[in-house]
Short mmCIF file of C-alpha atoms in Angstrom, two decimals:
data_model
loop_
_atom_site.label_atom_id
_atom_site.label_comp_id
_atom_site.label_asym_id
_atom_site.label_seq_id
_atom_site.Cartn_x
_atom_site.Cartn_y
_atom_site.Cartn_z
CA MET A 1 -35.06 -41.74 -16.49
CA MET A 2 -31.40 -40.92 -17.07
CA ALA A 3 -32.46 -37.79 -19.02
CA ALA A 4 -34.62 -36.72 -16.11
CA TYR A 5 -31.69 -37.20 -13.76
CA ARG A 6 -29.42 -35.08 -15.92
CA THR A 7 -32.03 -32.37 -16.26
CA GLY A 8 -32.51 -32.29 -12.52
CA ALA A 9 -28.75 -32.06 -11.91
CA SER A 10 -28.40 -29.24 -14.41
CA ALA A 11 -31.34 -27.37 -12.94
CA SER A 12 -29.95 -27.69 -9.43
CA PHE A 13 -26.59 -26.10 -10.34
CA PRO A 14 -27.84 -22.48 -10.37
CA SER A 15 -29.04 -22.99 -6.84
CA THR A 16 -25.42 -23.50 -5.77
CA LEU A 17 -24.39 -20.07 -7.08
CA PRO A 18 -25.61 -18.18 -3.98
CA TRP A 19 -23.59 -20.60 -1.87
CA VAL A 20 -20.45 -19.96 -3.96
CA CYS A 21 -20.98 -16.18 -3.73
CA ALA A 22 -21.45 -16.43 0.03
CA CYS A 23 -18.16 -18.35 0.31
CA LEU A 24 -16.33 -15.75 -1.74
CA PHE A 25 -17.76 -12.94 0.41
CA ALA A 26 -16.78 -14.75 3.62
CA ILE A 27 -13.22 -15.25 2.34
CA LEU A 28 -12.87 -11.57 1.50
CA ILE A 29 -14.23 -10.46 4.89
CA THR A 30 -11.86 -12.87 6.66
CA ALA A 31 -8.89 -11.40 4.82
CA ILE A 32 -9.88 -7.76 5.19
CA ALA A 33 -11.05 -7.75 8.82
CA PRO A 34 -7.57 -8.05 10.42
CA MET A 35 -6.36 -5.21 8.20
CA ALA A 36 -9.12 -2.79 9.08
CA SER A 37 -7.85 -2.07 12.56
CA ASN A 38 -4.28 -1.58 11.36
CA CYS A 39 -4.82 0.44 8.19
CA PRO A 40 -4.71 4.21 8.92
CA ALA A 41 -7.12 4.90 6.06
CA TRP A 42 -9.80 2.66 7.56
CA ALA A 43 -9.21 2.69 11.28
CA GLU A 44 -10.89 5.25 13.46
CA GLU A 45 -8.72 8.35 13.73
CA PRO A 46 -7.13 8.77 17.17
CA ASN A 47 -7.48 11.87 19.25
CA ALA A 48 -5.47 14.61 17.54
CA LYS A 49 -3.04 15.04 20.41
CA HIS A 50 0.67 14.35 20.41
CA ALA A 51 2.99 13.67 23.31
CA ILE A 52 5.65 15.49 21.28
CA PRO A 53 5.23 18.20 18.64
CA THR A 54 4.94 17.46 14.93
CA LEU A 55 5.89 19.48 11.86
CA GLU A 56 4.32 19.48 8.41
CA LYS A 57 5.91 21.33 5.51
CA SER A 58 4.02 22.22 2.31
CA VAL A 59 4.46 24.46 -0.72
CA SER A 60 2.31 26.46 -3.11
CA ALA A 61 2.83 28.34 -6.37
CA THR A 62 0.25 30.99 -5.47
CA GLY A 63 -0.13 30.90 -1.68
CA ALA A 64 -3.73 29.74 -2.03
CA SER A 65 -3.45 25.95 -2.08
CA TYR A 66 -0.63 24.05 -0.37
CA GLY A 67 0.61 20.51 -0.85
CA ALA A 68 3.71 18.30 -0.86
CA ILE A 69 4.53 19.29 -4.46
CA ALA A 70 3.99 22.55 -6.36
CA GLN A 71 4.90 23.57 -9.89
CA VAL A 72 6.48 27.00 -10.13
CA GLU A 73 7.65 28.85 -13.23
CA GLN A 74 11.31 29.72 -13.73
CA GLY A 75 12.26 32.86 -11.82
CA ALA A 76 9.00 32.85 -9.82
CA SER A 77 8.71 32.49 -6.04
CA ALA A 78 7.47 29.39 -4.28
CA GLN A 79 5.40 29.95 -1.13
CA TYR A 80 6.36 27.65 1.75
CA ARG A 81 4.30 26.89 4.84
CA LEU A 82 5.27 24.99 7.97
CA VAL A 83 2.67 23.96 10.54
CA ALA A 84 3.80 22.76 13.97
CA SER A 85 1.58 21.20 16.61
CA LEU A 86 1.97 21.63 20.36
CA PRO A 87 2.57 18.88 22.94
CA ASP A 88 -0.48 17.70 24.84
CA ASN A 89 1.02 18.87 28.14
CA VAL A 90 1.74 22.41 26.92
CA GLN A 91 -0.43 23.97 29.62
CA GLU A 92 1.79 22.43 32.30
CA LEU A 93 5.04 23.75 30.79
CA ALA A 94 6.77 26.89 32.02
CA THR A 95 8.71 27.37 28.76
CA LEU A 96 8.44 26.04 25.21
CA THR A 97 10.98 27.18 22.62
CA TYR A 98 10.63 26.34 18.93
CA SER A 99 13.13 26.63 16.09
CA VAL A 100 13.18 25.06 12.63
CA HIS A 101 16.15 23.75 10.70
CA ASP A 102 15.05 24.23 7.12
CA ALA A 103 17.09 22.94 4.18
CA PRO A 104 15.77 24.39 0.93
CA ASP A 105 17.62 23.41 -2.23
CA SER A 106 20.77 25.54 -2.49
CA ARG A 107 19.65 26.83 -5.91
CA LEU A 108 16.55 28.46 -4.40
CA HIS A 109 16.89 32.03 -3.15
CA PHE A 110 15.33 32.41 0.31
CA ASP A 111 13.72 35.81 0.94
CA PRO A 112 14.20 36.76 4.62
CA SER A 113 11.77 39.68 4.30
CA SER A 114 8.93 37.27 3.51
CA LEU A 115 9.33 35.34 6.77
CA GLU A 116 6.31 35.50 9.10
CA ALA A 117 4.95 33.33 11.91
CA TRP A 118 2.05 33.23 14.31
CA ILE A 119 0.19 31.05 16.80
CA GLU A 120 -3.29 30.10 15.66
CA HIS A 121 -5.65 29.57 18.60
CA ALA A 122 -8.13 26.80 17.84
CA ARG A 123 -10.76 27.75 20.43
CA THR A 124 -10.97 31.46 19.69
CA GLY A 125 -9.83 31.62 16.06
CA LYS A 126 -7.48 34.46 16.97
CA ARG A 127 -3.80 34.76 16.08
CA THR A 128 -0.82 35.72 18.19
CA ALA A 129 1.89 37.21 15.99
CA LEU A 130 5.45 36.03 16.54
CA SER A 131 8.72 37.71 15.61
CA PRO A 132 10.71 35.03 13.80
CA THR A 133 14.36 35.48 12.92
CA SER A 134 16.49 33.53 10.44
CA GLU A 135 20.18 32.75 10.28
CA PRO A 136 22.37 30.60 8.02
CA HIS A 137 22.65 26.95 8.90
CA LYS A 138 25.13 24.40 7.57
CA ALA A 139 22.35 22.72 5.59
CA GLY A 140 20.18 25.77 4.91
CA ILE A 141 18.61 28.17 7.39
CA THR A 142 17.47 28.16 11.01
CA ILE A 143 14.19 29.89 11.84
CA ASN A 144 13.95 30.91 15.50
CA LEU A 145 10.53 31.50 17.07
CA GLY A 146 11.57 32.03 20.69
CA ASP A 147 9.58 31.03 23.76
CA LEU A 148 5.97 30.36 22.73
CA LYS A 149 4.77 30.37 26.34
CA ALA A 150 6.15 33.88 26.80
CA ALA A 151 4.36 35.01 23.63
CA SER A 152 1.07 33.37 24.63
CA PRO A 153 0.80 32.02 28.21
CA ASP A 154 -2.68 30.58 27.54
CA LEU A 155 -1.51 28.04 24.95
CA ASN A 156 -3.41 24.76 24.73
CA ASP A 157 -2.71 21.53 22.83
CA GLU A 158 -5.21 22.34 20.06
CA ASP A 159 -3.32 25.45 18.95
CA ILE A 160 -0.86 25.36 16.05
CA VAL A 161 2.17 27.40 15.02
CA VAL A 162 2.33 28.55 11.38
CA ILE A 163 5.44 29.75 9.54
CA ARG A 164 5.46 31.12 6.00
CA TYR A 165 8.16 32.41 3.66
CA SER A 166 8.99 32.52 -0.04
CA ALA A 167 11.98 31.38 -2.09
CA GLN A 168 12.68 32.22 -5.73
CA THR A 169 13.45 29.57 -8.34
CA PRO A 170 16.42 30.13 -10.70
CA SER A 171 15.91 31.42 -14.24
CA GLY A 172 17.24 29.78 -17.38
CA THR A 173 17.13 26.26 -15.97
CA GLU A 174 15.84 23.13 -17.63
CA LYS A 175 13.01 21.11 -16.12
CA ASP A 176 14.09 20.31 -12.58
CA GLU A 177 13.03 19.54 -9.01
CA PHE A 178 13.97 21.40 -5.84
CA PRO A 179 13.40 19.33 -2.67
CA ASN A 180 13.12 21.00 0.71
CA VAL A 181 13.28 19.25 4.11
CA ALA A 182 12.58 20.82 7.49
CA LYS A 183 12.84 19.62 11.11
CA LEU A 184 11.37 21.17 14.23
CA LEU A 185 13.66 21.56 17.26
CA TYR A 186 11.96 22.16 20.58
CA GLU A 187 12.98 22.77 24.18
CA SER A 188 10.60 22.64 27.12
CA ASP A 189 11.63 23.10 30.74
CA GLY A 190 15.17 21.97 29.95
CA ALA A 191 14.22 18.93 27.84
CA THR A 192 15.08 19.02 24.13
CA GLY A 193 14.03 17.05 21.08
CA LYS A 194 13.43 17.23 17.35
CA THR A 195 10.93 15.86 14.85
CA VAL A 196 11.51 13.75 11.76
CA GLY A 197 12.02 15.67 8.52
CA SER A 198 9.03 16.92 6.57
CA LYS A 199 9.57 17.34 2.81
CA ALA A 200 8.08 19.65 0.18
CA THR A 201 9.21 19.77 -3.45
CA VAL A 202 9.10 22.49 -6.10
CA THR A 203 9.08 21.39 -9.74
CA VAL A 204 10.07 23.78 -12.53
CA PRO A 205 9.07 23.03 -16.14
CA ALA A 206 11.36 23.68 -19.06
CA LYS A 207 10.94 27.22 -20.37
CA GLY A 208 7.77 27.55 -22.45
CA LYS A 209 6.63 24.02 -21.63
CA ARG A 210 4.32 23.95 -18.64
CA GLN A 211 3.94 20.42 -17.37
CA PRO A 212 0.81 18.95 -15.75
CA ALA A 213 0.77 19.60 -12.01
CA THR A 214 -0.52 16.11 -11.25
CA THR A 215 1.15 12.78 -11.88
CA THR A 216 0.00 10.48 -14.68
CA SER A 217 -2.75 8.16 -13.56
CA ARG A 218 -2.78 4.44 -14.29
CA LEU A 219 -5.03 1.47 -13.73
CA PRO A 220 -4.65 -0.38 -10.42
CA GLN A 221 -2.31 -3.37 -10.54
CA THR A 222 -1.97 -6.48 -8.41
CA GLY A 223 1.19 -5.06 -6.86
CA ASP A 224 -0.84 -2.15 -5.44
CA LEU A 225 -2.93 -4.49 -3.25
CA PRO A 226 -2.10 -5.06 0.42
CA PRO A 227 -0.08 -8.32 0.70
CA ALA A 228 -2.64 -9.90 3.03
CA LEU A 229 -5.38 -9.52 0.42
CA ILE A 230 -3.58 -11.17 -2.53
CA PRO A 231 -3.90 -14.82 -1.27
CA ALA A 232 -7.60 -14.27 -0.57
CA LEU A 233 -8.20 -12.97 -4.10
CA ALA A 234 -6.25 -15.90 -5.54
CA LEU A 235 -8.45 -18.31 -3.57
CA CYS A 236 -11.58 -16.53 -4.75
CA SER A 237 -10.39 -16.81 -8.33
CA ALA A 238 -9.75 -20.52 -7.90
CA VAL A 239 -13.22 -21.12 -6.43
CA ALA A 240 -14.84 -19.13 -9.24
CA GLY A 241 -12.82 -21.11 -11.82
CA LEU A 242 -13.91 -24.40 -10.25
CA ALA A 243 -17.55 -23.35 -10.33
CA THR A 244 -17.24 -22.41 -14.01
CA ALA A 245 -15.59 -25.74 -14.82
CA ILE A 246 -18.37 -27.69 -13.07
CA ALA A 247 -20.99 -25.75 -14.97
CA GLY A 248 -19.25 -26.43 -18.28
CA THR A 249 -18.96 -30.19 -17.55
CA ARG A 250 -22.66 -30.48 -16.70
CA ARG A 251 -23.68 -28.61 -19.84
CA LYS A 252 -21.62 -31.06 -21.96
CA ARG A 253 -23.36 -34.03 -20.30
CA GLU A 254 -26.70 -32.59 -21.29
#
């Protein structure tokens, strides 16, 4: 009779596995749910409108694909792009003046003749050319775009302003990095403001040794997890360990 009891207990253990799995799943959902609404990668994207303008700076080695980092050969030119948004009340403004304080690394050689800018109209796909000017600034250069409302009175908040220019990297240098930070300064109907800095970096490999353009990948580590998720995973691990221990004890009794 005792043998029958032990057999029945052992046979009933697998039936508890779905319950254990359900508990683990519930714990994970409980931990993740509060994060979902706060995590930008998961939460629903807000309406792409801004009460104030924004500026995004990027760089390319060829002018075809832009990003935060680009690898450029020694003595070659890096292609920079700045994209500025418009305030959501732009249609109500009488004036809107943009200028950019750009601080490329002092070892890069800015080419004023490469400077160009335009307004890109989202609804029509057309462009309104601007006449940007540049002048030395204590930390680099200032790019002046003038009054955007005068250049295009029918601006709306979906339009963007694009600025492009090139800067040459030095020759005969060892492997190095050349950071570049830009801020947008704006004035509208007498009110002024500026954005936070937007950074783009040029990397130059040692002569004759072209380095990979991407960073070395690695396996995910515990430190990469959101802090709120680590206790939940630890609890899950403890529950799984307890279930394994119970299973091992019952097998020994058999």
